[in-house]
mmCIF file with all atom_site columns, C-alpha atoms in Angstrom:
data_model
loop_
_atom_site.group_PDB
_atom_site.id
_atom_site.type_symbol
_atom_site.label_atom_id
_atom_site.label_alt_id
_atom_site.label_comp_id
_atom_site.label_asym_id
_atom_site.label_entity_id
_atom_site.label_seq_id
_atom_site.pdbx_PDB_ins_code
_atom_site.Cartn_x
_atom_site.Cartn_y
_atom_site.Cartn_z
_atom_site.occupancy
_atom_site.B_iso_or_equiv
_atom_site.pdbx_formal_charge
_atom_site.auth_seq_id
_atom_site.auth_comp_id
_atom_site.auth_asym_id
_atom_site.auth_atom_id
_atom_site.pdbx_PDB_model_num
ATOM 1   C CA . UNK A 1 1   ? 3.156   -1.171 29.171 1.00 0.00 ? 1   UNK A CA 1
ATOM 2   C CA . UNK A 1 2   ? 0.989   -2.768 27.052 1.00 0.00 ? 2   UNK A CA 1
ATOM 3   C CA . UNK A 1 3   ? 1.295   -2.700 23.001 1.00 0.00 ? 3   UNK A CA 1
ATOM 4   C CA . UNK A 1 4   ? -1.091  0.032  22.353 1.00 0.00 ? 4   UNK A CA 1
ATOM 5   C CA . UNK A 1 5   ? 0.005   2.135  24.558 1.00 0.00 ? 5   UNK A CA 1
ATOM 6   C CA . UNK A 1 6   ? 3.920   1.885  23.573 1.00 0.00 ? 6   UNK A CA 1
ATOM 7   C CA . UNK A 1 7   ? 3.210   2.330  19.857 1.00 0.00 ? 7   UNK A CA 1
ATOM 8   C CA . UNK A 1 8   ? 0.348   5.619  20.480 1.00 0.00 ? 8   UNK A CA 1
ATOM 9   C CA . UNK A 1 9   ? 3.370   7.121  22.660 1.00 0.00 ? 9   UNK A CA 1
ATOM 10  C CA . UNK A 1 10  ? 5.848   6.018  20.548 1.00 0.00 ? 10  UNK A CA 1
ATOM 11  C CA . UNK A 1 11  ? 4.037   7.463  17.440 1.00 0.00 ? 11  UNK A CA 1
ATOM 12  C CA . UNK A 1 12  ? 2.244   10.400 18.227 1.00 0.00 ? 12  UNK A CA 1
ATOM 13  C CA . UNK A 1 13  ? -0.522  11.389 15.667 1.00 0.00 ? 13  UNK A CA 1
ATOM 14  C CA . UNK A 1 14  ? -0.560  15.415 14.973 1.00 0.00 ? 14  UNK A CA 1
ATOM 15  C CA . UNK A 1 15  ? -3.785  16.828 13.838 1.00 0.00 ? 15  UNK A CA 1
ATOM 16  C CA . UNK A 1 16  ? -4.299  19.791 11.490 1.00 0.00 ? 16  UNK A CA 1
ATOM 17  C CA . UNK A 1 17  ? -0.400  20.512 11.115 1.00 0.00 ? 17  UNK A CA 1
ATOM 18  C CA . UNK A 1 18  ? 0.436   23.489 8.684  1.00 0.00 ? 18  UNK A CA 1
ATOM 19  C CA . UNK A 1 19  ? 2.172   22.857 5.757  1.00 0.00 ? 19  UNK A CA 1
ATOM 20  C CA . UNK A 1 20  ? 5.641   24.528 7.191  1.00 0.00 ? 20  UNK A CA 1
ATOM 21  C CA . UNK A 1 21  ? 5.061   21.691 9.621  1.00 0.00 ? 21  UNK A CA 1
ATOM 22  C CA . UNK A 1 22  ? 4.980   18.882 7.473  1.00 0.00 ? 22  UNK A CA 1
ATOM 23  C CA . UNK A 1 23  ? 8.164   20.134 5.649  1.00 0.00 ? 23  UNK A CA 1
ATOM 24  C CA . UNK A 1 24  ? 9.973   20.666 8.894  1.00 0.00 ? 24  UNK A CA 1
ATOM 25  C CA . UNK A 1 25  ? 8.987   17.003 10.466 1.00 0.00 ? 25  UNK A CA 1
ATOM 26  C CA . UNK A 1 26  ? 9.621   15.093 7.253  1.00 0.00 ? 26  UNK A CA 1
ATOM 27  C CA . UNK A 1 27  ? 12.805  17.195 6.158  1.00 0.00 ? 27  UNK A CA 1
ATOM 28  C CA . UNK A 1 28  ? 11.533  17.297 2.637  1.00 0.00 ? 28  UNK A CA 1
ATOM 29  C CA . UNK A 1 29  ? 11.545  20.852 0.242  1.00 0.00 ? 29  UNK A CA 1
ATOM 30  C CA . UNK A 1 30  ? 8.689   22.532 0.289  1.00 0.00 ? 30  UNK A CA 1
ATOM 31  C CA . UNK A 1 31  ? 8.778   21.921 -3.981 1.00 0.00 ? 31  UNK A CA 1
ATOM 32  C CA . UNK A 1 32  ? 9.333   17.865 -3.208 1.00 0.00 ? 32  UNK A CA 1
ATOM 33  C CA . UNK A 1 33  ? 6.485   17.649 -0.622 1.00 0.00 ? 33  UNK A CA 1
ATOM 34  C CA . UNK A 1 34  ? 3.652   20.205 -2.287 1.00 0.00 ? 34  UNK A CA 1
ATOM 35  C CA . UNK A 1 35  ? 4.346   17.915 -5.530 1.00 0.00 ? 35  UNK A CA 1
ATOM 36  C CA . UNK A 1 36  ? 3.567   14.713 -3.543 1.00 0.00 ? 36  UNK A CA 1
ATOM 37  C CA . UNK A 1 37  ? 0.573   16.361 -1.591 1.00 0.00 ? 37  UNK A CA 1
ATOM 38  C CA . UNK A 1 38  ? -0.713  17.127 -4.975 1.00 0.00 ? 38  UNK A CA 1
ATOM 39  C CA . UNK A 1 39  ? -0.427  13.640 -6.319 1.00 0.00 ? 39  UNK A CA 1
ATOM 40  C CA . UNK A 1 40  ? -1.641  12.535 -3.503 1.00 0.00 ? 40  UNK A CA 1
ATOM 41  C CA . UNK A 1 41  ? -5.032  14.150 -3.523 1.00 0.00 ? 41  UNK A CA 1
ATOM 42  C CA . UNK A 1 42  ? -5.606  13.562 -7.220 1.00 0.00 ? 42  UNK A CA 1
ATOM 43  C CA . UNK A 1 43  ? -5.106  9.713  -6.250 1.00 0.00 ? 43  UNK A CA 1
ATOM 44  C CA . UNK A 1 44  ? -7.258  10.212 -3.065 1.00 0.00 ? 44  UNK A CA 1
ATOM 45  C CA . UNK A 1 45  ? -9.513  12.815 -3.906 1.00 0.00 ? 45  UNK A CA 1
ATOM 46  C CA . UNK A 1 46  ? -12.349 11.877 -1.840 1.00 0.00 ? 46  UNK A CA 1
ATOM 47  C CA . UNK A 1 47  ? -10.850 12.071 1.476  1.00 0.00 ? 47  UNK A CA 1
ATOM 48  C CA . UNK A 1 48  ? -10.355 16.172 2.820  1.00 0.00 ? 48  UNK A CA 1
ATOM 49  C CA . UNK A 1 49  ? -7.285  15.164 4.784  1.00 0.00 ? 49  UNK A CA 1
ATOM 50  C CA . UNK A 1 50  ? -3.721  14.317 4.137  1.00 0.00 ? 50  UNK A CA 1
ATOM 51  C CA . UNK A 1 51  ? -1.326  11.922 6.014  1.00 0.00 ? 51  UNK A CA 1
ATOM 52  C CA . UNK A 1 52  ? 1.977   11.424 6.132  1.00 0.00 ? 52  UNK A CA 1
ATOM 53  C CA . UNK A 1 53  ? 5.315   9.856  8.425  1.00 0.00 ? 53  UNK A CA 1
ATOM 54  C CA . UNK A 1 54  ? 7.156   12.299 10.044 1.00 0.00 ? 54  UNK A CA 1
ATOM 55  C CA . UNK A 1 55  ? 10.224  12.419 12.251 1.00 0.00 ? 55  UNK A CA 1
ATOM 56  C CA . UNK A 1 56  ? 9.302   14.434 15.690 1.00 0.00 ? 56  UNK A CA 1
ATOM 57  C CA . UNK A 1 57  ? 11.990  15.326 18.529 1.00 0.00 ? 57  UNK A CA 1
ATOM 58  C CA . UNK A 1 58  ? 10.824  14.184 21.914 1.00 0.00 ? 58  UNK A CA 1
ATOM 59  C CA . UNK A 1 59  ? 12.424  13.432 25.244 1.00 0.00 ? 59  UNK A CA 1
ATOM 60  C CA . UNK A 1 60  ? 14.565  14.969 27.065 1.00 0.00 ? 60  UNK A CA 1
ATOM 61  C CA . UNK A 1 61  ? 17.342  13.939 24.772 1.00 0.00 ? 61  UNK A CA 1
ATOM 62  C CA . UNK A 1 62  ? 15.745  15.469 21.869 1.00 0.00 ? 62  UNK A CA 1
ATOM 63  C CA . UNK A 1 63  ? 15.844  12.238 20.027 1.00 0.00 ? 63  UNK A CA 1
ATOM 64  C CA . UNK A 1 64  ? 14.047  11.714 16.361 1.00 0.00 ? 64  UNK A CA 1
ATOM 65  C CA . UNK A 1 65  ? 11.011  9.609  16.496 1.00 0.00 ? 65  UNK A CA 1
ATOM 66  C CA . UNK A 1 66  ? 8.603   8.590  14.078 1.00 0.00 ? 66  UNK A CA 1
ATOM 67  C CA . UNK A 1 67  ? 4.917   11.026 14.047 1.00 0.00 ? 67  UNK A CA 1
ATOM 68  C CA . UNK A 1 68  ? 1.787   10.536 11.573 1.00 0.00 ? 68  UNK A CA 1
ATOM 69  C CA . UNK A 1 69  ? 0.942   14.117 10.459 1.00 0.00 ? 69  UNK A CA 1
ATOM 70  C CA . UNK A 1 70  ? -2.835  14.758 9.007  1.00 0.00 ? 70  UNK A CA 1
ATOM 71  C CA . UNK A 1 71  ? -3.089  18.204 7.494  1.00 0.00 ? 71  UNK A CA 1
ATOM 72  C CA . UNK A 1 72  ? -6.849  19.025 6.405  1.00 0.00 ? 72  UNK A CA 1
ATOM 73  C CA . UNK A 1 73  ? -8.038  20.672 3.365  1.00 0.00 ? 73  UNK A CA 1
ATOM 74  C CA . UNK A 1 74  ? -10.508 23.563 3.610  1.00 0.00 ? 74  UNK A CA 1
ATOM 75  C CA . UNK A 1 75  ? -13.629 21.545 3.001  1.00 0.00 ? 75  UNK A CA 1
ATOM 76  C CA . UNK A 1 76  ? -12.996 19.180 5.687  1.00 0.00 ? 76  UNK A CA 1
ATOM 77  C CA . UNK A 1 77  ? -16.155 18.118 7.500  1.00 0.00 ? 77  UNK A CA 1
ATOM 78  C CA . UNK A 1 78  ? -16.145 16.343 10.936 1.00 0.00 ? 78  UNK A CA 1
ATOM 79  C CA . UNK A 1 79  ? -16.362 12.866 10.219 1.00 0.00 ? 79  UNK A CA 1
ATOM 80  C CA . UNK A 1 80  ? -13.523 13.251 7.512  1.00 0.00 ? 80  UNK A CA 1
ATOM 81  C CA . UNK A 1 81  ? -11.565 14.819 10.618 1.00 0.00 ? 81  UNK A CA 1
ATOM 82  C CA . UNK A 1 82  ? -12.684 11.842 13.134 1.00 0.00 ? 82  UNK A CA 1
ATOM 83  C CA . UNK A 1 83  ? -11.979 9.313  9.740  1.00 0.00 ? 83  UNK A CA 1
ATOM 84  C CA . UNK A 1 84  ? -8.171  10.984 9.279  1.00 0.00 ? 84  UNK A CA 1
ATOM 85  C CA . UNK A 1 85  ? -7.593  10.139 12.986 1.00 0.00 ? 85  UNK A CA 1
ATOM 86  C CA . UNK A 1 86  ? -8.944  6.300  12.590 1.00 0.00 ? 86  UNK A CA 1
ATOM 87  C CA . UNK A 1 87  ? -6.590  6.545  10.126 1.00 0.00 ? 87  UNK A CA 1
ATOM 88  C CA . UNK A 1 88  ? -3.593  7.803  11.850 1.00 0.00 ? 88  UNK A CA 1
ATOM 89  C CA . UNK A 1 89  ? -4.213  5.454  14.592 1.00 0.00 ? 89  UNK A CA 1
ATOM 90  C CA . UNK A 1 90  ? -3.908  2.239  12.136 1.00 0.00 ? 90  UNK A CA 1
ATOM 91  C CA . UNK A 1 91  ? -0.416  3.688  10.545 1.00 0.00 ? 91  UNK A CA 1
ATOM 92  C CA . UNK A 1 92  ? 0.897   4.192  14.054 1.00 0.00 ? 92  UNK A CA 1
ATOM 93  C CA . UNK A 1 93  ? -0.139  0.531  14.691 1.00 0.00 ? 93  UNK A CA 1
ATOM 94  C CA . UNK A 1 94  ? 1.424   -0.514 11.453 1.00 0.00 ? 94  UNK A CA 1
ATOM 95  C CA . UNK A 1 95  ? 4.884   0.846  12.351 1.00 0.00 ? 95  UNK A CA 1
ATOM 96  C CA . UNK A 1 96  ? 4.796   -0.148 15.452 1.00 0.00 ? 96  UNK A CA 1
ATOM 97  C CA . UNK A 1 97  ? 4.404   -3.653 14.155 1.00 0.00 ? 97  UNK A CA 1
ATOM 98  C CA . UNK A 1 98  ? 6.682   -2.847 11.381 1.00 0.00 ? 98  UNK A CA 1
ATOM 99  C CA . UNK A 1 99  ? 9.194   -2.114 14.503 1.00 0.00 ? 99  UNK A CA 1
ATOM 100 C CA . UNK A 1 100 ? 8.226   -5.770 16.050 1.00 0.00 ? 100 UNK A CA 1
ATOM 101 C CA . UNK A 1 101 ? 8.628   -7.603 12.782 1.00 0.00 ? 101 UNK A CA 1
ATOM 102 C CA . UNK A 1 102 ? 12.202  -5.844 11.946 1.00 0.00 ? 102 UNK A CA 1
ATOM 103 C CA . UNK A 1 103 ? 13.514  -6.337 15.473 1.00 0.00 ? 103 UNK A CA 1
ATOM 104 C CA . UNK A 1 104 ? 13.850  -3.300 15.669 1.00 0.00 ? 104 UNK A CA 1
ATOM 105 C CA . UNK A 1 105 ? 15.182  -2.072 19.378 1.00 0.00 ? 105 UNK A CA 1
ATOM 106 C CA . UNK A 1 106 ? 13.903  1.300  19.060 1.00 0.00 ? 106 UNK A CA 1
ATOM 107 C CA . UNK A 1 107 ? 11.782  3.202  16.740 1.00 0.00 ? 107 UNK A CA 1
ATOM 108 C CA . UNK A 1 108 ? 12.985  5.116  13.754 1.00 0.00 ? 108 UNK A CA 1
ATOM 109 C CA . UNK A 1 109 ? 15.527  2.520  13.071 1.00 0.00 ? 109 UNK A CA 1
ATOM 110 C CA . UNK A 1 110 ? 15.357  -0.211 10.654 1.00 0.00 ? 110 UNK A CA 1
ATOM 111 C CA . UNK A 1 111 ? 18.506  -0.879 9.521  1.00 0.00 ? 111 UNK A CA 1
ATOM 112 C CA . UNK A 1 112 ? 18.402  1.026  5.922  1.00 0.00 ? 112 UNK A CA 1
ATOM 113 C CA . UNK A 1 113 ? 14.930  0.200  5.278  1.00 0.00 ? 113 UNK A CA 1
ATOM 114 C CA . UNK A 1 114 ? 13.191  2.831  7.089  1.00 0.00 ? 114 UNK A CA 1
ATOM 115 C CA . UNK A 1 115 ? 11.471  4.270  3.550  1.00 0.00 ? 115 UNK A CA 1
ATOM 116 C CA . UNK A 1 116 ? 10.179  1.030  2.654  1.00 0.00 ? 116 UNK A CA 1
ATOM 117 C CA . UNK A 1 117 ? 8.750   0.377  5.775  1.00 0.00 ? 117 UNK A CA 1
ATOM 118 C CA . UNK A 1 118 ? 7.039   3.628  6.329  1.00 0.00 ? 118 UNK A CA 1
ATOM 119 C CA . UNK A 1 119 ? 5.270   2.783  2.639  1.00 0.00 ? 119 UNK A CA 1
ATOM 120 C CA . UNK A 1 120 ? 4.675   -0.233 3.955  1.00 0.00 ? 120 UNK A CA 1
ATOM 121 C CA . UNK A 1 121 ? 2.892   0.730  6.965  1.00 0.00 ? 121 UNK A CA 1
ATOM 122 C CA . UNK A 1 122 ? 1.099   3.705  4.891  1.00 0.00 ? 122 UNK A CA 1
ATOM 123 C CA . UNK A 1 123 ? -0.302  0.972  2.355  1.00 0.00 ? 123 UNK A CA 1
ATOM 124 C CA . UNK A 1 124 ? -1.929  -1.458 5.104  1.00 0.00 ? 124 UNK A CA 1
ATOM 125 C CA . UNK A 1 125 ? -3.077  0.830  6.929  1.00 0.00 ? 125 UNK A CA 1
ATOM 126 C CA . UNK A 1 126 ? -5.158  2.242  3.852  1.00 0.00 ? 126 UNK A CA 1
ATOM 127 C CA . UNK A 1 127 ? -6.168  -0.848 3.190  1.00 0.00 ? 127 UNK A CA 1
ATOM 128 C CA . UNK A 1 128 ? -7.413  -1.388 6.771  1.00 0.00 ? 128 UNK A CA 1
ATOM 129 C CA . UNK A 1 129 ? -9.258  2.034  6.789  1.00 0.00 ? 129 UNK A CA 1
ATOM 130 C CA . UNK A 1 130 ? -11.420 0.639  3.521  1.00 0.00 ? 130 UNK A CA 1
ATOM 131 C CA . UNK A 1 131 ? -12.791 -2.248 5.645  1.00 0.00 ? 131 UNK A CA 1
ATOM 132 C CA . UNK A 1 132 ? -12.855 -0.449 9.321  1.00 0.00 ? 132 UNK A CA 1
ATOM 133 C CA . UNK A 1 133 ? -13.890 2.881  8.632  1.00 0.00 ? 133 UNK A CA 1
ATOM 134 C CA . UNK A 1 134 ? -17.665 1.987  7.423  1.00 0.00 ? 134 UNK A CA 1
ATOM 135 C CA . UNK A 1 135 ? -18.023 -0.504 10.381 1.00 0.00 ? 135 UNK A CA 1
ATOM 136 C CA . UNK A 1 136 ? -16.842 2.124  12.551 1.00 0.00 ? 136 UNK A CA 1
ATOM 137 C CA . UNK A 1 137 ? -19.195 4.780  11.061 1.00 0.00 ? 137 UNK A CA 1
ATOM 138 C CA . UNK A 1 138 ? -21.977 2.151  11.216 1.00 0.00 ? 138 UNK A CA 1
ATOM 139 C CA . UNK A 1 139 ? -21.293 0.725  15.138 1.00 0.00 ? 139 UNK A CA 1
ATOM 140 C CA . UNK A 1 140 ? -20.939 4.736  16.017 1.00 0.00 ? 140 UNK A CA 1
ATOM 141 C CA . UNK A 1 141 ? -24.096 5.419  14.324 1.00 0.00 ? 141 UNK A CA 1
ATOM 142 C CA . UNK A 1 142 ? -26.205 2.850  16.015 1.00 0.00 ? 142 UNK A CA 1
ATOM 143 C CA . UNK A 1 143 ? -24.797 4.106  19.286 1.00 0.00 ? 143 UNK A CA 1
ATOM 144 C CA . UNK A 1 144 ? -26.228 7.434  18.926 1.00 0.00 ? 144 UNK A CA 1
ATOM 145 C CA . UNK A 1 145 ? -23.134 9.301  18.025 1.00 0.00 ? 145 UNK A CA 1
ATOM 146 C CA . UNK A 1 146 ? -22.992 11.731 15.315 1.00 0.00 ? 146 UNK A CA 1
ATOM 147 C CA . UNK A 1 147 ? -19.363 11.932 13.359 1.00 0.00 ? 147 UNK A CA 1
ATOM 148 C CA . UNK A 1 148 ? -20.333 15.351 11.884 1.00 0.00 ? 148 UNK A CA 1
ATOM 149 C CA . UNK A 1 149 ? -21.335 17.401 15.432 1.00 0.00 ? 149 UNK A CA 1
ATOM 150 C CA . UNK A 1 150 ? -17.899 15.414 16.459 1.00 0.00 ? 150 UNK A CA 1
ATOM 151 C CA . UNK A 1 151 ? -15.203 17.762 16.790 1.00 0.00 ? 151 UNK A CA 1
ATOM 152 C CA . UNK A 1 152 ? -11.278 16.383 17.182 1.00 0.00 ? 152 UNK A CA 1
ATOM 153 C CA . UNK A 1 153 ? -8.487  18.467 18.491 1.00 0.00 ? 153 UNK A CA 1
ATOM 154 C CA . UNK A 1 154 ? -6.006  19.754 16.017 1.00 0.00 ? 154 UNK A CA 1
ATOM 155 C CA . UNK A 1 155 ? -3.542  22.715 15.039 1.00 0.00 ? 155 UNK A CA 1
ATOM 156 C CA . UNK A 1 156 ? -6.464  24.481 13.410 1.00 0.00 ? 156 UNK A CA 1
ATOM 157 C CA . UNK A 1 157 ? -4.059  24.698 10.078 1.00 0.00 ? 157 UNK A CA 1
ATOM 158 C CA . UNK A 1 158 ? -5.729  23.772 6.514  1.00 0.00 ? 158 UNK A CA 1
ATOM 159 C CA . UNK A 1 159 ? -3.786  23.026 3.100  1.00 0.00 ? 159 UNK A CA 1
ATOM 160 C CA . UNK A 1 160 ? -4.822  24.539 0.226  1.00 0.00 ? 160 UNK A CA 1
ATOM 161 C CA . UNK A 1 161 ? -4.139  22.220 -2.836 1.00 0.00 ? 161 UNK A CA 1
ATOM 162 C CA . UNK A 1 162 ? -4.391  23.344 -6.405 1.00 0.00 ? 162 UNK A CA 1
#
């Protein structure tokens, strides 16, 4: 299996997750997590999308792994949608380098550091998505495809921040 493949199985990316969602995967309170979402927009205000690191079950055994969750706000176009995955898919390639760099055997554990890691992985890949996502929008363009008639699959939830 090659890298990308291991870390986009390894760290799925859920699309349009509810806000009862994002509690339950990052077992936050609702109070803790609506206070961060809200600093988090004021800091980010031009993006229509939220992301976070999440802890999913999966496998047979039920066993926690690591998810990026993107909840949308109401005025959420398109291309903000197709931008939030681009997104998701460089903080799933950060931790799964994260995991590489910790020697790490599995996912979701990093020896007491699993906080500062996520950050981490949260910070470079927003600092990837500055430089990729207008060369993306550009190469896309010039290819004929049009980010706002593209639609990506999600939950079909929205956050409402105030």
């Amino acid at each position: 299996m090659n890298r990308q493949s291991a870390s986009s199985s390894t760290y799925p990316i859920l699309m349009g997750v509810s806000f009862n969602k994002m509690v339950q995967l990052t077992h936050r309170s609702p109070s803790s997590l609506q206070s961060e979402l809200v600093q988090r927009h004021g800091i980010i205000h031009e993006d229509n999308y939220i992301l976070v690191v999440g802890q999913a079950a999966g496998g047979k055994l039920s066993k926690a792994k690591q998810c990026v969750l993107v909840a949308f706000l109401p005025d959420s176009s398109n291309s903000e949608k197709a931008k939030a995955y681009l997104h998701g898919c460089l903080v799933r390639r950060a931790l799964a380098a994260s995991l590489l760099a910790n020697n790490c055997k599995e996912e979701g554990h990093y020896n007491g550091r699993e906080t500062e890691l996520v950050k981490k992985a949260e910070e470079t890949a927003q600092g990837e998505l500055v430089i990729l996502w207008p060369i993306f929008e550009k190469i896309v363009t010039d290819a004929g495809w049009k980010l706002d008639k593209t639609e990506c699959s999600t939950e079909g939830y929205e956050i409402h921040v105030e």
